[in-house]
Amino acid sequence: QGQLVESGGGLVQPGGSLTLSCKGSRMITSTFNSGILGWYRQAPGKERDLVATITLDGTTTYSESVKGRFTISRDNSRKMLYLQMNGLAPEDTAVYFCNRNFEGRNQWGQGTQVTVSS
């Protein structure tokens, strides 16, 4: 129930930073806090890949490609999920999707475009 709505995408130069946000819109807090939240990304011609996940208690995981550069966080009371991206490279260019997984069931946002280019 409710929707996941991403924002914060845009154009950034290599080496720059960008922060993405995901809001649990029209979603009660208990629903937002059920399951694991994560960020995925999909570049042209490639599969949708996992970027990072975070549990309710704050345990995080990262893909090897973003480890040390990206930070995932959440604000449970505000029903917000964030992805802080530092040291961006052209290879990070993709549509980034917010995801909630509860007992194997996925809920997706519509995605926000991140373009890293000079």
mmCIF file of C-alpha atoms in Angstrom:
data_model
loop_
_atom_site.group_PDB
_atom_site.id
_atom_site.type_symbol
_atom_site.label_atom_id
_atom_site.label_comp_id
_atom_site.label_asym_id
_atom_site.label_seq_id
_atom_site.Cartn_x
_atom_site.Cartn_y
_atom_site.Cartn_z
ATOM 1 C CA GLN A 1 0.000 0.000 0.000
ATOM 2 C CA GLY A 2 1.121 3.510 -0.719
ATOM 3 C CA GLN A 3 3.916 4.447 -3.081
ATOM 4 C CA LEU A 4 7.668 4.909 -3.113
ATOM 5 C CA VAL A 5 8.674 8.175 -4.751
ATOM 6 C CA GLU A 6 12.294 8.964 -5.600
ATOM 7 C CA SER A 7 13.802 12.401 -6.016
ATOM 8 C CA GLY A 8 17.184 14.093 -6.172
ATOM 9 C CA GLY A 9 18.521 12.785 -9.457
ATOM 10 C CA GLY A 10 20.222 15.015 -11.959
ATOM 11 C CA LEU A 11 23.409 15.828 -13.817
ATOM 12 C CA VAL A 12 26.683 15.880 -11.916
ATOM 13 C CA GLN A 13 30.332 16.087 -12.945
ATOM 14 C CA PRO A 14 32.746 13.213 -12.336
ATOM 15 C CA GLY A 15 34.020 13.313 -8.779
ATOM 16 C CA GLY A 16 30.933 15.138 -7.616
ATOM 17 C CA SER A 17 28.292 14.205 -5.078
ATOM 18 C CA LEU A 18 24.562 13.717 -5.137
ATOM 19 C CA THR A 19 21.958 12.639 -2.602
ATOM 20 C CA LEU A 20 18.865 10.689 -3.580
ATOM 21 C CA SER A 21 15.702 10.519 -1.511
ATOM 22 C CA CYS A 22 12.837 8.077 -1.425
ATOM 23 C CA LYS A 23 9.570 8.905 0.311
ATOM 24 C CA GLY A 24 6.966 6.428 1.434
ATOM 25 C CA SER A 25 4.055 8.417 0.102
ATOM 26 C CA ARG A 26 0.563 7.656 1.398
ATOM 27 C CA MET A 27 2.165 4.843 3.338
ATOM 28 C CA ILE A 28 1.719 4.242 7.029
ATOM 29 C CA THR A 29 4.856 4.008 9.101
ATOM 30 C CA SER A 30 4.378 0.346 9.968
ATOM 31 C CA THR A 31 4.303 -0.531 6.267
ATOM 32 C CA PHE A 32 7.403 1.510 5.475
ATOM 33 C CA ASN A 33 9.204 -0.180 8.348
ATOM 34 C CA SER A 34 8.214 -3.679 7.218
ATOM 35 C CA GLY A 35 10.955 -5.402 5.290
ATOM 36 C CA ILE A 36 14.283 -4.274 3.886
ATOM 37 C CA LEU A 37 14.779 -1.013 2.034
ATOM 38 C CA GLY A 38 17.260 -0.701 -0.773
ATOM 39 C CA TRP A 39 18.503 1.148 -3.798
ATOM 40 C CA TYR A 40 18.919 -0.440 -7.206
ATOM 41 C CA ARG A 41 20.155 1.034 -10.452
ATOM 42 C CA GLN A 42 19.796 0.198 -14.110
ATOM 43 C CA ALA A 43 22.083 1.523 -16.821
ATOM 44 C CA PRO A 44 21.160 1.363 -20.516
ATOM 45 C CA GLY A 45 21.524 -2.157 -21.837
ATOM 46 C CA LYS A 46 22.197 -3.611 -18.407
ATOM 47 C CA GLU A 47 20.241 -5.449 -15.759
ATOM 48 C CA ARG A 48 18.853 -3.775 -12.687
ATOM 49 C CA ASP A 49 21.539 -4.213 -10.049
ATOM 50 C CA LEU A 50 21.508 -3.920 -6.293
ATOM 51 C CA VAL A 51 23.343 -0.886 -4.928
ATOM 52 C CA ALA A 52 22.722 -1.001 -1.196
ATOM 53 C CA THR A 53 20.264 -2.219 1.427
ATOM 54 C CA ILE A 54 19.374 -1.216 4.943
ATOM 55 C CA THR A 55 17.317 -2.982 7.588
ATOM 56 C CA LEU A 56 15.034 -1.450 10.180
ATOM 57 C CA ASP A 57 17.774 -1.502 12.791
ATOM 58 C CA GLY A 58 20.248 0.156 10.427
ATOM 59 C CA THR A 59 22.301 -2.790 9.214
ATOM 60 C CA THR A 60 23.640 -1.977 5.759
ATOM 61 C CA THR A 61 25.058 -3.823 2.789
ATOM 62 C CA TYR A 62 26.714 -2.431 -0.332
ATOM 63 C CA SER A 63 27.676 -3.712 -3.714
ATOM 64 C CA GLU A 64 31.410 -3.852 -4.261
ATOM 65 C CA SER A 65 31.274 -1.189 -6.943
ATOM 66 C CA VAL A 66 29.920 1.494 -4.599
ATOM 67 C CA LYS A 67 31.453 0.456 -1.298
ATOM 68 C CA GLY A 68 33.300 3.343 0.294
ATOM 69 C CA ARG A 69 31.621 5.920 -1.945
ATOM 70 C CA PHE A 70 27.892 5.559 -1.272
ATOM 71 C CA THR A 71 26.031 5.661 2.027
ATOM 72 C CA ILE A 72 22.492 4.395 2.522
ATOM 73 C CA SER A 73 20.407 5.658 5.426
ATOM 74 C CA ARG A 74 16.798 5.875 6.552
ATOM 75 C CA ASP A 75 14.547 7.980 8.732
ATOM 76 C CA ASN A 76 11.812 5.697 9.969
ATOM 77 C CA SER A 77 9.580 8.318 11.530
ATOM 78 C CA ARG A 78 9.618 10.392 8.341
ATOM 79 C CA LYS A 79 9.330 7.345 6.065
ATOM 80 C CA MET A 80 12.413 8.405 4.157
ATOM 81 C CA LEU A 81 15.230 6.483 2.515
ATOM 82 C CA TYR A 82 18.424 8.177 1.341
ATOM 83 C CA LEU A 83 21.432 7.403 -0.779
ATOM 84 C CA GLN A 84 24.399 9.733 -0.476
ATOM 85 C CA MET A 85 26.720 9.303 -3.430
ATOM 86 C CA ASN A 86 30.263 10.635 -3.397
ATOM 87 C CA GLY A 87 33.086 10.365 -5.882
ATOM 88 C CA LEU A 88 30.684 9.780 -8.752
ATOM 89 C CA ALA A 89 31.988 8.376 -12.011
ATOM 90 C CA PRO A 90 30.426 8.049 -15.466
ATOM 91 C CA GLU A 91 29.900 4.362 -14.746
ATOM 92 C CA ASP A 92 27.410 5.365 -12.045
ATOM 93 C CA THR A 93 25.082 6.809 -14.668
ATOM 94 C CA ALA A 94 21.776 4.975 -14.387
ATOM 95 C CA VAL A 95 18.184 5.181 -13.310
ATOM 96 C CA TYR A 96 18.117 4.653 -9.574
ATOM 97 C CA PHE A 97 15.166 2.866 -8.006
ATOM 98 C CA CYS A 98 13.944 2.751 -4.443
ATOM 99 C CA ASN A 99 12.850 -0.679 -3.272
ATOM 100 C CA ARG A 100 11.063 -2.249 -0.339
ATOM 101 C CA ASN A 101 11.207 -6.000 0.045
ATOM 102 C CA PHE A 102 8.929 -7.683 2.528
ATOM 103 C CA GLU A 103 9.026 -11.462 2.772
ATOM 104 C CA GLY A 104 10.072 -11.778 -0.855
ATOM 105 C CA ARG A 105 7.613 -9.254 -2.244
ATOM 106 C CA ASN A 106 9.039 -6.164 -3.936
ATOM 107 C CA GLN A 107 7.681 -2.661 -4.136
ATOM 108 C CA TRP A 108 9.389 -0.242 -6.517
ATOM 109 C CA GLY A 109 9.496 3.466 -7.102
ATOM 110 C CA GLN A 110 9.423 4.942 -10.586
ATOM 111 C CA GLY A 111 13.119 5.773 -10.557
ATOM 112 C CA THR A 112 15.208 8.903 -10.803
ATOM 113 C CA GLN A 113 17.875 9.556 -13.434
ATOM 114 C CA VAL A 114 21.469 10.136 -12.374
ATOM 115 C CA THR A 115 23.861 11.249 -15.095
ATOM 116 C CA VAL A 116 27.576 11.666 -14.415
ATOM 117 C CA SER A 117 29.242 13.545 -17.227
ATOM 118 C CA SER A 118 31.617 16.385 -17.983
#
